[in-house]
Amino acid sequence: MEVLIYLVPMALGLGALGLAGFLWSLKSGQYDDLDGAAWRAIADDDPPQAPQK
């Protein structure tokens, strides 16, 4: 049971660190354009190749 003295503050600290990271990503605009990244991934930007003989 003495291990809980260490584990509970560590769990709370890691949770606070994750929350801070998530809030930072929201503030820096990481989630502003979700559709644009999806369309860029499937966009065909290469010109068509001539058939090989």
GROMACS .gro file of N, CA, C and O in nm:
model
  212
    1MET      N    1   0.080  -0.120   0.000
    1MET     CA    2   0.000   0.000   0.000
    1MET      C    3   0.084   0.126   0.000
    1MET      O    4   0.036   0.230  -0.040
    2GLU      N    5   0.207   0.116   0.046
    2GLU     CA    6   0.292   0.236   0.048
    2GLU      C    7   0.328   0.282  -0.094
    2GLU      O    8   0.365   0.397  -0.115
    3VAL      N    9   0.318   0.191  -0.190
    3VAL     CA   10   0.352   0.227  -0.326
    3VAL      C   11   0.251   0.328  -0.384
    3VAL      O   12   0.283   0.403  -0.476
    4LEU      N   13   0.131   0.331  -0.329
    4LEU     CA   14   0.031   0.426  -0.377
    4LEU      C   15   0.073   0.571  -0.351
    4LEU      O   16   0.030   0.662  -0.423
    5ILE      N   17   0.156   0.591  -0.250
    5ILE     CA   18   0.206   0.725  -0.221
    5ILE      C   19   0.286   0.779  -0.341
    5ILE      O   20   0.288   0.898  -0.368
    6TYR      N   21   0.349   0.689  -0.415
    6TYR     CA   22   0.428   0.729  -0.532
    6TYR      C   23   0.346   0.723  -0.661
    6TYR      O   24   0.361   0.806  -0.750
    7LEU      N   25   0.261   0.622  -0.671
    7LEU     CA   26   0.190   0.600  -0.798
    7LEU      C   27   0.080   0.702  -0.824
    7LEU      O   28   0.059   0.743  -0.938
    8VAL      N   29   0.007   0.742  -0.722
    8VAL     CA   30  -0.103   0.837  -0.742
    8VAL      C   31  -0.051   0.973  -0.790
    8VAL      O   32  -0.101   1.027  -0.889
    9PRO      N   33   0.051   1.032  -0.726
    9PRO     CA   34   0.102   1.159  -0.779
    9PRO      C   35   0.165   1.146  -0.918
    9PRO      O   36   0.152   1.236  -1.001
   10MET      N   37   0.229   1.031  -0.945
   10MET     CA   38   0.285   1.011  -1.079
   10MET      C   39   0.174   1.003  -1.184
   10MET      O   40   0.187   1.060  -1.293
   11ALA      N   41   0.065   0.934  -1.153
   11ALA     CA   42  -0.047   0.924  -1.246
   11ALA      C   43  -0.112   1.060  -1.268
   11ALA      O   44  -0.145   1.096  -1.381
   12LEU      N   45  -0.129   1.134  -1.162
   12LEU     CA   46  -0.186   1.269  -1.177
   12LEU      C   47  -0.093   1.361  -1.257
   12LEU      O   48  -0.140   1.440  -1.339
   13GLY      N   49   0.036   1.349  -1.233
   13GLY     CA   50   0.131   1.430  -1.308
   13GLY      C   51   0.132   1.397  -1.456
   13GLY      O   52   0.135   1.486  -1.542
   14LEU      N   53   0.129   1.267  -1.489
   14LEU     CA   54   0.126   1.227  -1.629
   14LEU      C   55  -0.004   1.268  -1.697
   14LEU      O   56  -0.005   1.307  -1.814
   15GLY      N   57  -0.114   1.260  -1.623
   15GLY     CA   58  -0.242   1.306  -1.678
   15GLY      C   59  -0.241   1.455  -1.705
   15GLY      O   60  -0.290   1.502  -1.807
   16ALA      N   61  -0.184   1.532  -1.612
   16ALA     CA   62  -0.174   1.677  -1.630
   16ALA      C   63  -0.081   1.710  -1.747
   16ALA      O   64  -0.108   1.803  -1.824
   17LEU      N   65   0.025   1.633  -1.763
   17LEU     CA   66   0.117   1.655  -1.875
   17LEU      C   67   0.048   1.627  -2.008
   17LEU      O   68   0.063   1.702  -2.105
   18GLY      N   69  -0.030   1.519  -2.014
   18GLY     CA   70  -0.106   1.489  -2.136
   18GLY      C   71  -0.210   1.595  -2.167
   18GLY      O   72  -0.228   1.633  -2.282
   19LEU      N   73  -0.278   1.642  -2.064
   19LEU     CA   74  -0.377   1.748  -2.084
   19LEU      C   75  -0.311   1.876  -2.131
   19LEU      O   76  -0.362   1.944  -2.222
   20ALA      N   77  -0.197   1.909  -2.074
   20ALA     CA   78  -0.124   2.030  -2.116
   20ALA      C   79  -0.079   2.018  -2.261
   20ALA      O   80  -0.089   2.113  -2.339
   21GLY      N   81  -0.033   1.899  -2.301
   21GLY     CA   82   0.006   1.878  -2.440
   21GLY      C   83  -0.110   1.889  -2.535
   21GLY      O   84  -0.099   1.947  -2.644
   22PHE      N   85  -0.224   1.836  -2.496
   22PHE     CA   86  -0.344   1.846  -2.580
   22PHE      C   87  -0.391   1.990  -2.593
   22PHE      O   88  -0.424   2.036  -2.703
   23LEU      N   89  -0.392   2.063  -2.482
   23LEU     CA   90  -0.433   2.203  -2.489
   23LEU      C   91  -0.336   2.286  -2.570
   23LEU      O   92  -0.376   2.378  -2.642
   24TRP      N   93  -0.207   2.256  -2.562
   24TRP     CA   94  -0.108   2.326  -2.644
   24TRP      C   95  -0.134   2.299  -2.792
   24TRP      O   96  -0.126   2.390  -2.875
   25SER      N   97  -0.165   2.174  -2.826
   25SER     CA   98  -0.190   2.143  -2.967
   25SER      C   99  -0.316   2.213  -3.018
   25SER      O  100  -0.322   2.253  -3.134
   26LEU      N  101  -0.417   2.226  -2.933
   26LEU     CA  102  -0.536   2.302  -2.974
   26LEU      C  103  -0.502   2.448  -2.996
   26LEU      O  104  -0.546   2.510  -3.094
   27LYS      N  105  -0.422   2.504  -2.906
   27LYS     CA  106  -0.387   2.647  -2.914
   27LYS      C  107  -0.298   2.677  -3.034
   27LYS      O  108  -0.308   2.784  -3.094
   28SER      N  109  -0.214   2.582  -3.074
   28SER     CA  110  -0.123   2.607  -3.185
   28SER      C  111  -0.185   2.575  -3.321
   28SER      O  112  -0.120   2.589  -3.423
   29GLY      N  113  -0.311   2.531  -3.323
   29GLY     CA  114  -0.381   2.512  -3.450
   29GLY      C  115  -0.358   2.378  -3.516
   29GLY      O  116  -0.371   2.367  -3.638
   30GLN      N  117  -0.327   2.274  -3.441
   30GLN     CA  118  -0.303   2.143  -3.500
   30GLN      C  119  -0.428   2.081  -3.560
   30GLN      O  120  -0.419   1.998  -3.649
   31TYR      N  121  -0.545   2.120  -3.514
   31TYR     CA  122  -0.670   2.059  -3.558
   31TYR      C  123  -0.754   2.152  -3.643
   31TYR      O  124  -0.874   2.131  -3.658
   32ASP      N  125  -0.694   2.253  -3.702
   32ASP     CA  126  -0.771   2.351  -3.778
   32ASP      C  127  -0.822   2.297  -3.911
   32ASP      O  128  -0.935   2.324  -3.950
   33ASP      N  129  -0.741   2.223  -3.984
   33ASP     CA  130  -0.778   2.178  -4.119
   33ASP      C  131  -0.768   2.027  -4.127
   33ASP      O  132  -0.671   1.973  -4.180
   34LEU      N  133  -0.867   1.957  -4.077
   34LEU     CA  134  -0.864   1.811  -4.078
   34LEU      C  135  -0.894   1.755  -4.217
   34LEU      O  136  -0.838   1.653  -4.257
   35ASP      N  137  -0.980   1.820  -4.292
   35ASP     CA  138  -1.016   1.768  -4.424
   35ASP      C  139  -0.905   1.790  -4.526
   35ASP      O  140  -0.886   1.709  -4.616
   36GLY      N  141  -0.831   1.898  -4.514
   36GLY     CA  142  -0.726   1.927  -4.610
   36GLY      C  143  -0.616   1.822  -4.609
   36GLY      O  144  -0.568   1.779  -4.714
   37ALA      N  145  -0.578   1.775  -4.492
   37ALA     CA  146  -0.474   1.673  -4.483
   37ALA      C  147  -0.522   1.542  -4.544
   37ALA      O  148  -0.445   1.470  -4.609
   38ALA      N  149  -0.648   1.510  -4.525
   38ALA     CA  150  -0.701   1.386  -4.582
   38ALA      C  151  -0.701   1.392  -4.735
   38ALA      O  152  -0.667   1.294  -4.801
   39TRP      N  153  -0.738   1.505  -4.791
   39TRP     CA  154  -0.741   1.517  -4.937
   39TRP      C  155  -0.600   1.523  -4.996
   39TRP      O  156  -0.577   1.473  -5.105
   40ARG      N  157  -0.507   1.582  -4.924
   40ARG     CA  158  -0.369   1.585  -4.974
   40ARG      C  159  -0.308   1.445  -4.976
   40ARG      O  160  -0.222   1.416  -5.059
   41ALA      N  161  -0.350   1.359  -4.886
   41ALA     CA  162  -0.295   1.224  -4.882
   41ALA      C  163  -0.338   1.142  -5.002
   41ALA      O  164  -0.262   1.057  -5.049
   42ILE      N  165  -0.459   1.167  -5.055
   42ILE     CA  166  -0.506   1.086  -5.167
   42ILE      C  167  -0.499   1.160  -5.300
   42ILE      O  168  -0.533   1.103  -5.403
   43ALA      N  169  -0.453   1.285  -5.300
   43ALA     CA  170  -0.446   1.362  -5.424
   43ALA      C  171  -0.336   1.305  -5.514
   43ALA      O  172  -0.230   1.266  -5.468
   44ASP      N  173  -0.365   1.300  -5.642
   44ASP     CA  174  -0.270   1.250  -5.740
   44ASP      C  175  -0.200   1.369  -5.805
   44ASP      O  176  -0.250   1.425  -5.903
   45ASP      N  177  -0.086   1.405  -5.752
   45ASP     CA  178  -0.014   1.522  -5.803
   45ASP      C  179   0.085   1.489  -5.913
   45ASP      O  180   0.138   1.577  -5.978
   46ASP      N  181   0.111   1.361  -5.936
   46ASP     CA  182   0.206   1.322  -6.039
   46ASP      C  183   0.139   1.327  -6.176
   46ASP      O  184   0.025   1.281  -6.191
   47PRO      N  185   0.210   1.377  -6.277
   47PRO     CA  186   0.151   1.375  -6.412
   47PRO      C  187   0.143   1.232  -6.465
   47PRO      O  188   0.221   1.146  -6.424
   48PRO      N  189   0.049   1.203  -6.552
   48PRO     CA  190   0.039   1.067  -6.605
   48PRO      C  191   0.163   1.029  -6.684
   48PRO      O  192   0.221   1.111  -6.756
   49GLN      N  193   0.205   0.907  -6.668
   49GLN     CA  194   0.324   0.856  -6.738
   49GLN      C  195   0.285   0.801  -6.875
   49GLN      O  196   0.177   0.746  -6.892
   50ALA      N  197   0.377   0.814  -6.969
   50ALA     CA  198   0.355   0.758  -7.103
   50ALA      C  199   0.370   0.607  -7.093
   50ALA      O  200   0.451   0.556  -7.014
   51PRO      N  201   0.290   0.531  -7.168
   51PRO     CA  202   0.302   0.384  -7.160
   51PRO      C  203   0.438   0.338  -7.209
   51PRO      O  204   0.496   0.394  -7.303
   52GLN      N  205   0.491   0.237  -7.143
   52GLN     CA  206   0.621   0.180  -7.179
   52GLN      C  207   0.605   0.089  -7.301
   52GLN      O  208   0.508   0.018  -7.315
   53LYS      N  209   0.704   0.093  -7.389
   53LYS     CA  210   0.700   0.008  -7.510
   53LYS      C  211   0.765  -0.124  -7.484
   53LYS      O  212   0.843  -0.150  -7.409
   0.00000   0.00000   0.00000
